[in-house]
Amino acid sequence: MLSRTADHLYWMARYTERAENTARMLDVNVETAMLPQSAAVSQVGWEGMLSISELLPLYAQKHGAIEPEKVLQFMVSDDGNPSSIAACLRAARENARAVRGTLTTEFWETHNQTWLELKRLLAARQHEADPTAFFEWVKFRSHLSRGVTIGTMLQDEAFYFVRLGTFLERMDNTARLLDVKFHAVNSDFFGAANEEDQEYDFYHWSAILRSVSAFEIYRKVYRNVIKPECVVELLILRHDMPRSLRACVDSVVENLRALRPSGDSEAMRLAGKLQADLTFVRVEEILATGLHAYLTQCLERVNDLGAQIGREFMLPAVAV
C-alpha cells in the first residue's frame, strides 16, 4: 500500500475517534456543571476540559476568560481549533475523500453524510439548543463509522490502518481524561470525606464513567459503590473494558502484527513493551507511583508509538 494512502486512512480514523472523544468530554462537563457547586469549581471543570486537549493557550488567546458558552463554541464549531468537533469531522471526511477508491460505498457515504448533517446542525445551532442531544449524535455517527468499517471492509491493510488509528487515538484520550478528571475531585479519595463531599464525588465519578460508557460496566464488574481505585483499574488495566488503556493497546498490537507478520518492527516492539507493562502492573503499584506520573509516562509512550508508526508506514523512504 502507498504510504500516502495509509496516512489518509490512519488519520481519517483518528479524527473520527477524536470528534467522538471531544463530544464525550463536553457531555460530561455539561452534566457535572448542573451539580450544586461554586463558580470556581465549575471553572476548574471547564479549564480541565481544555487542559485535556492542551488547548488552554489557544483558547486564552482567542477568548480570554473561561466561560462555558465560549468553551462550547470553541470545542464544537470553531474552525480555528484543530481539535473542535467540526474541524475533526471535516478532516476525517477530507481524508476519506482522498482515498475514496479504497473505501466501500457505505463507508464513504457514512462519512460524507456525517459532514453534511453536521453543517445543518451547526447552522441550526443545535449544539446550543440541546447540547446533550448533539453530543449523542456525534457519538452515534462515530459508532456508525466503526460498524461500517467492520461490516463492509475487506480485512486487508486498509482495514488494519483504520483500526490502528482508532485505538491509538482512543488510548491517548482515555489517559488524558483520567489524568485531568481524577484530580478535579476536591476531597482526598483515600481519606475521610464529609457527607457533602461524598455525594459530590459520587456524581463526579459517575459522570466520568458515563463519559467512556463505563457506568453500567462498573456496576456489573464491581457491584459496589464507586471507588476511585476501582475506576483506575477499570479504565487502565481491564482487558475486557473497550475503552481501557489495556484493551486499546491489545488492539494496536493485534493490528500491527497483521501489518508486520514477521514482527520485525520497532513500532511492534514499543507496542509490545507497553502491552506487557499494562498486563502485569497492579493498580496498587500505579497509585503508589502516583497516577499523574504514571499516565504522563503512558502518554509519552503512546506519542512515541504514534510517531514510530508514522515513520515506518506513512512517510516515504528517504533515498540514499
XYZ file of N, CA, C and O in Angstrom, residues 32-155:
496
model
N -21.779 17.631 34.713
C -21.255 17.993 36.039
C -21.516 19.464 36.358
O -21.597 19.839 37.529
N -21.639 20.304 35.339
C -21.923 21.727 35.578
C -23.298 21.930 36.195
O -23.567 22.977 36.793
N -24.178 20.937 36.077
C -25.518 21.038 36.652
C -25.537 20.705 38.145
O -26.545 20.920 38.818
N -24.431 20.175 38.669
C -24.369 19.856 40.095
C -24.251 21.139 40.914
O -23.697 22.140 40.436
N -24.759 21.115 42.150
C -24.576 22.291 43.022
C -23.085 22.494 43.300
O -22.423 21.603 43.827
N -22.547 23.640 42.908
C -21.121 23.902 43.087
C -20.863 25.388 42.913
O -21.672 26.115 42.334
N -19.722 25.810 43.413
C -19.359 27.221 43.303
C -18.889 27.523 41.881
O -18.564 26.629 41.102
N -18.846 28.802 41.574
C -18.387 29.228 40.247
C -16.931 28.820 40.023
O -16.536 28.460 38.910
N -16.133 28.856 41.106
C -14.712 28.487 41.000
C -14.549 27.016 40.634
O -13.733 26.652 39.781
N -15.350 26.156 41.267
C -15.285 24.722 40.975
C -15.725 24.453 39.543
O -15.128 23.645 38.820
N -16.776 25.150 39.124
C -17.259 24.995 37.754
C -16.189 25.398 36.752
O -15.987 24.720 35.738
N -15.480 26.485 37.046
C -14.432 26.945 36.132
C -13.297 25.942 36.045
O -12.727 25.735 34.968
N -12.971 25.293 37.169
C -11.923 24.275 37.156
C -12.295 23.143 36.203
O -11.457 22.613 35.467
N -13.588 22.788 36.187
C -14.045 21.729 35.299
C -13.860 22.089 33.833
O -13.365 21.288 33.037
N -14.235 23.306 33.461
C -14.092 23.725 32.065
C -12.624 23.922 31.711
O -12.210 23.655 30.574
N -11.844 24.367 32.674
C -10.407 24.525 32.438
C -9.760 23.164 32.193
O -8.893 23.012 31.328
N -10.220 22.158 32.987
C -9.710 20.807 32.795
C -10.042 20.269 31.424
O -9.255 19.551 30.797
N -11.232 20.612 30.939
C -11.654 20.196 29.595
C -10.657 20.679 28.539
O -10.265 19.938 27.631
N -10.210 21.923 28.664
C -9.241 22.477 27.715
C -7.847 21.895 27.942
O -7.090 21.695 26.981
N -7.527 21.614 29.203
C -6.212 21.037 29.520
C -6.051 19.653 28.916
O -4.959 19.284 28.458
N -7.119 18.857 28.915
C -7.056 17.504 28.373
C -6.538 17.537 26.935
O -5.716 16.713 26.531
N -7.018 18.510 26.169
C -6.645 18.609 24.759
C -5.480 19.567 24.513
O -5.147 19.854 23.357
N -4.884 20.070 25.583
C -3.761 21.009 25.506
C -4.132 22.251 24.680
O -3.368 22.709 23.827
N -5.320 22.793 24.964
C -5.833 23.922 24.187
C -6.009 25.194 25.012
O -6.558 26.181 24.514
N -5.555 25.186 26.254
C -5.712 26.378 27.094
C -5.068 27.622 26.488
O -5.699 28.690 26.447
N -3.823 27.542 25.990
C -3.205 28.754 25.417
C -3.978 29.281 24.209
O -4.174 30.495 24.082
N -4.422 28.392 23.324
C -5.160 28.826 22.136
C -6.498 29.449 22.520
O -6.894 30.480 21.967
N -7.190 28.839 23.492
C -8.466 29.401 23.948
C -8.255 30.777 24.566
O -8.999 31.730 24.270
N -7.254 30.896 25.435
C -6.991 32.173 26.106
C -6.669 33.270 25.094
O -7.079 34.423 25.242
N -5.938 32.908 24.063
C -5.582 33.875 23.026
C -6.819 34.381 22.288
O -6.899 35.555 21.923
N -7.793 33.494 22.088
C -8.982 33.857 21.309
C -10.101 34.451 22.147
O -10.827 35.338 21.700
N -10.252 33.941 23.396
C -11.438 34.308 24.174
C -11.141 34.901 25.547
O -12.039 35.453 26.184
N -9.917 34.751 26.045
C -9.606 35.287 27.369
C -10.169 34.437 28.485
O -9.823 33.267 28.629
N -11.060 35.024 29.296
C -11.598 34.324 30.468
C -12.418 33.114 30.043
O -13.056 33.097 28.979
N -12.400 32.093 30.910
C -13.124 30.860 30.617
C -14.604 31.030 30.955
O -14.973 31.309 32.094
N -15.441 30.875 29.941
C -16.893 30.914 30.096
C -17.472 29.693 29.388
O -17.062 29.378 28.267
N -18.411 28.963 30.049
C -18.943 27.721 29.465
C -19.425 27.872 28.024
O -19.124 27.030 27.176
N -20.165 28.943 27.722
C -20.697 29.110 26.366
C -19.575 29.267 25.349
O -19.641 28.706 24.243
N -18.526 29.995 25.731
C -17.404 30.193 24.809
C -16.606 28.909 24.631
O -16.116 28.619 23.521
N -16.455 28.135 25.713
C -15.736 26.859 25.605
C -16.488 25.907 24.679
O -15.893 25.232 23.830
N -17.817 25.853 24.824
C -18.632 25.003 23.948
C -18.454 25.401 22.483
O -18.248 24.543 21.616
N -18.537 26.697 22.219
C -18.382 27.157 20.843
C -16.979 26.824 20.324
O -16.814 26.380 19.176
N -15.986 27.021 21.161
C -14.589 26.773 20.784
C -14.352 25.297 20.482
O -13.646 24.952 19.520
N -14.950 24.407 21.274
C -14.705 22.976 21.125
C -15.659 22.292 20.143
O -15.418 21.151 19.752
N -16.735 22.968 19.760
C -17.701 22.351 18.843
C -17.537 22.869 17.421
O -17.391 22.076 16.484
N -17.543 24.184 17.229
C -17.687 24.718 15.871
C -16.567 25.634 15.408
O -16.593 26.104 14.262
N -15.582 25.901 16.244
C -14.517 26.835 15.890
C -13.559 26.209 14.871
O -12.838 25.267 15.183
N -13.536 26.754 13.655
C -12.640 26.230 12.623
C -11.176 26.489 12.951
O -10.291 25.801 12.425
N -10.920 27.481 13.797
C -9.547 27.785 14.174
C -8.984 26.846 15.218
O -7.789 26.896 15.523
N -9.835 25.989 15.788
C -9.396 24.998 16.761
C -9.305 23.643 16.058
O -10.322 23.053 15.715
N -8.096 23.121 15.827
C -7.947 21.867 15.075
C -8.558 20.657 15.762
O -8.738 19.614 15.116
N -8.875 20.781 17.059
C -9.475 19.661 17.779
C -10.973 19.838 18.015
O -11.574 19.053 18.750
N -11.581 20.867 17.432
C -13.026 21.024 17.583
C -13.736 19.903 16.830
O -13.176 19.298 15.900
N -14.967 19.631 17.216
C -15.731 18.565 16.567
C -15.876 18.843 15.072
O -15.684 17.955 14.234
N -16.183 20.087 14.725
C -16.344 20.435 13.312
C -15.053 20.238 12.535
O -15.049 19.669 11.431
N -13.925 20.683 13.105
C -12.634 20.542 12.419
C -12.262 19.077 12.252
O -11.747 18.665 11.203
N -12.512 18.269 13.279
C -12.163 16.843 13.214
C -13.005 16.100 12.174
O -12.478 15.304 11.389
N -14.313 16.355 12.167
C -15.176 15.654 11.217
C -14.920 16.126 9.782
O -15.036 15.336 8.833
N -14.555 17.390 9.623
C -14.186 17.862 8.285
C -12.898 17.182 7.827
O -12.794 16.715 6.682
N -11.907 17.091 8.727
C -10.643 16.444 8.378
C -10.845 14.956 8.087
O -10.230 14.409 7.161
N -11.705 14.301 8.854
C -11.997 12.886 8.604
C -12.620 12.708 7.228
O -12.249 11.811 6.465
N -13.562 13.576 6.886
C -14.226 13.487 5.582
C -13.250 13.759 4.446
O -13.282 13.086 3.413
N -12.358 14.734 4.612
C -11.394 15.047 3.563
C -10.396 13.917 3.368
O -10.000 13.608 2.233
N -9.971 13.295 4.451
C -9.080 12.142 4.329
C -9.784 10.974 3.645
O -9.183 10.254 2.842
N -11.061 10.773 3.975
C -11.833 9.710 3.325
C -11.987 9.997 1.834
O -11.875 9.087 0.998
N -12.230 11.251 1.480
C -12.398 11.616 0.071
C -11.116 11.364 -0.717
O -11.159 10.959 -1.884
N -9.972 11.582 -0.064
C -8.683 11.398 -0.740
C -8.419 9.937 -1.106
O -7.655 9.661 -2.036
N -9.030 9.011 -0.370
C -8.815 7.573 -0.642
C -10.156 6.890 -0.913
O -10.359 5.739 -0.551
N -11.050 7.616 -1.560
C -12.401 7.107 -1.778
C -12.406 5.762 -2.502
O -13.238 4.895 -2.234
N -11.459 5.571 -3.416
C -11.401 4.314 -4.155
C -11.021 3.122 -3.301
O -11.280 1.966 -3.678
N -10.432 3.379 -2.123
C -10.043 2.293 -1.213
C -11.190 1.884 -0.297
O -11.183 0.785 0.256
N -12.176 2.759 -0.151
C -13.270 2.538 0.789
C -14.469 1.899 0.098
O -14.651 2.047 -1.114
N -15.305 1.239 0.866
C -16.571 0.757 0.321
C -17.518 1.943 0.149
O -17.339 2.999 0.777
N -18.526 1.755 -0.684
C -19.510 2.822 -0.896
C -20.179 3.219 0.413
O -20.361 4.413 0.707
N -20.538 2.235 1.216
C -21.200 2.510 2.500
C -20.301 3.330 3.425
O -20.769 4.226 4.119
N -19.011 3.003 3.422
C -18.069 3.721 4.283
C -18.001 5.190 3.863
O -18.111 6.098 4.693
N -17.788 5.447 2.571
C -17.695 6.821 2.102
C -18.977 7.587 2.373
O -18.950 8.730 2.843
N -20.117 6.994 2.084
C -21.393 7.678 2.263
C -21.650 8.003 3.733
O -22.258 9.036 4.046
N -21.183 7.147 4.634
C -21.336 7.410 6.066
C -20.579 8.685 6.453
O -21.108 9.570 7.127
N -19.329 8.789 6.028
C -18.534 9.971 6.363
C -19.077 11.223 5.688
O -19.130 12.300 6.301
N -19.464 11.097 4.439
C -19.980 12.257 3.719
C -21.285 12.744 4.336
O -21.492 13.951 4.527
N -22.176 11.809 4.671
C -23.451 12.180 5.275
C -23.254 12.809 6.655
O -23.972 13.742 7.036
N -22.280 12.315 7.414
C -21.976 12.897 8.723
C -21.610 14.370 8.575
O -22.094 15.231 9.319
N -20.761 14.675 7.583
C -20.336 16.059 7.380
C -21.501 16.942 6.945
O -21.666 18.066 7.433
N -22.337 16.436 6.057
C -23.482 17.223 5.578
C -24.477 17.488 6.710
O -24.992 18.604 6.858
N -24.737 16.472 7.538
C -25.657 16.648 8.665
C -25.069 17.592 9.704
O -25.790 18.382 10.321
N -23.767 17.497 9.915
C -23.124 18.387 10.890
C -23.292 19.842 10.484
O -23.614 20.695 11.317
N -23.093 20.154 9.221
C -23.258 21.537 8.761
C -24.683 22.031 9.008
O -24.884 23.183 9.413
N -25.652 21.147 8.803
C -27.047 21.525 9.044
C -27.298 21.774 10.531
O -27.941 22.761 10.909
N -26.771 20.904 11.385
C -26.973 21.046 12.830
C -26.292 22.303 13.377
O -26.837 22.993 14.240
N -25.088 22.595 12.874
C -24.390 23.790 13.336
C -25.114 25.049 12.877
O -25.192 26.035 13.624
N -25.643 25.031 11.664
C -26.389 26.190 11.166
C -27.640 26.437 12.000
O -28.038 27.582 12.233
N -28.241 25.344 12.502
C -29.435 25.453 13.348
C -29.074 25.691 14.811
O -29.970 25.797 15.657
N -27.766 25.740 15.116
C -27.250 25.945 16.480
C -27.806 24.895 17.443
O -28.156 25.189 18.590
N -27.867 23.662 16.950
C -28.383 22.565 17.755
C -27.522 22.316 18.989
O -28.030 21.938 20.044
N -26.217 22.546 18.867
C -25.312 22.306 19.989
C -25.555 23.282 21.138
O -25.148 23.024 22.275
N -26.216 24.414 20.868
C -26.569 25.360 21.920
C -27.971 25.087 22.467
O -28.203 25.194 23.666
N -28.888 24.706 21.575
C -30.269 24.452 21.997
C -30.381 23.193 22.841
O -31.087 23.157 23.851
N -29.680 22.130 22.447
C -29.743 20.851 23.172
C -28.390 20.162 23.053
O -28.211 19.250 22.229
N -27.409 20.594 23.853
C -26.054 20.046 23.712
C -25.981 18.540 23.911
O -25.254 17.858 23.189
N -26.735 18.000 24.859
C -26.681 16.555 25.108
C -27.107 15.762 23.880
O -26.459 14.781 23.499
N -28.204 16.192 23.242
C -28.669 15.502 22.034
C -27.637 15.622 20.918
O -27.414 14.671 20.157
N -26.986 16.784 20.804
C -25.966 16.970 19.770
C -24.780 16.043 20.006
O -24.278 15.404 19.069
N -24.327 15.938 21.272
C -23.188 15.077 21.567
C -23.539 13.603 21.340
O -22.691 12.820 20.886
N -24.764 13.226 21.634
C -25.197 11.852 21.359
C -25.173 11.578 19.857
O -24.820 10.470 19.428
N -25.537 12.578 19.073
C -25.499 12.417 17.616
C -24.062 12.192 17.143
O -23.805 11.316 16.303
N -23.116 12.966 17.671
C -21.707 12.804 17.288
C -21.220 11.395 17.641
O -20.564 10.729 16.823
N -21.557 10.941 18.842
C -21.145 9.595 19.247
C -21.773 8.541 18.344
O -21.111 7.576 17.944
N -23.052 8.715 18.011
C -23.739 7.750 17.161
C -23.078 7.668 15.785
O -22.889 6.570 15.234
N -22.707 8.814 15.205
C -22.067 8.798 13.886
C -20.699 8.121 13.940
O -20.297 7.445 12.980
N -19.991 8.273 15.044
C -18.714 7.579 15.199
C -18.934 6.073 15.325
O -18.208 5.274 14.718
N -19.944 5.683 16.127
C -20.275 4.257 16.233
C -20.634 3.695 14.857
O -20.226 2.580 14.503
N -21.384 4.462 14.086
C -21.810 4.018 12.756
C -20.596 3.823 11.844
O -20.520 2.846 11.092
N -19.642 4.740 11.939
C -18.426 4.633 11.131
C -17.665 3.344 11.462
O -17.218 2.625 10.559
N -17.522 3.044 12.750
C -16.811 1.818 13.135
C -17.583 0.575 12.689
O -16.998 -0.414 12.264
N -18.905 0.630 12.809
C -19.714 -0.508 12.400
C -19.604 -0.776 10.910
O -19.492 -1.934 10.477
N -19.604 0.288 10.108
C -19.464 0.141 8.664
C -18.072 -0.386 8.316
O -17.899 -1.183 7.390
N -17.061 0.051 9.072
C -15.702 -0.450 8.850
C -15.661 -1.965 9.011
O -15.164 -2.692 8.140
N -16.180 -2.444 10.123
C -16.132 -3.878 10.416
C -17.067 -4.666 9.505
O -16.749 -5.784 9.070
N -18.214 -4.075 9.183
C -19.236 -4.811 8.451
C -19.084 -4.833 6.946
O -19.680 -5.689 6.285
N -18.280 -3.890 6.386
C -18.227 -3.820 4.919
C -16.826 -3.867 4.330
O -16.679 -4.137 3.136
N -15.783 -3.597 5.106
C -14.442 -3.534 4.535
C -13.746 -4.889 4.530
O -13.857 -5.662 5.489
N -13.016 -5.150 3.448
C -12.144 -6.312 3.400
C -11.069 -6.156 4.469
O -10.506 -5.076 4.636
N -10.782 -7.218 5.198
C -9.794 -7.113 6.273
C -8.385 -7.256 5.702
O -7.695 -8.272 5.887
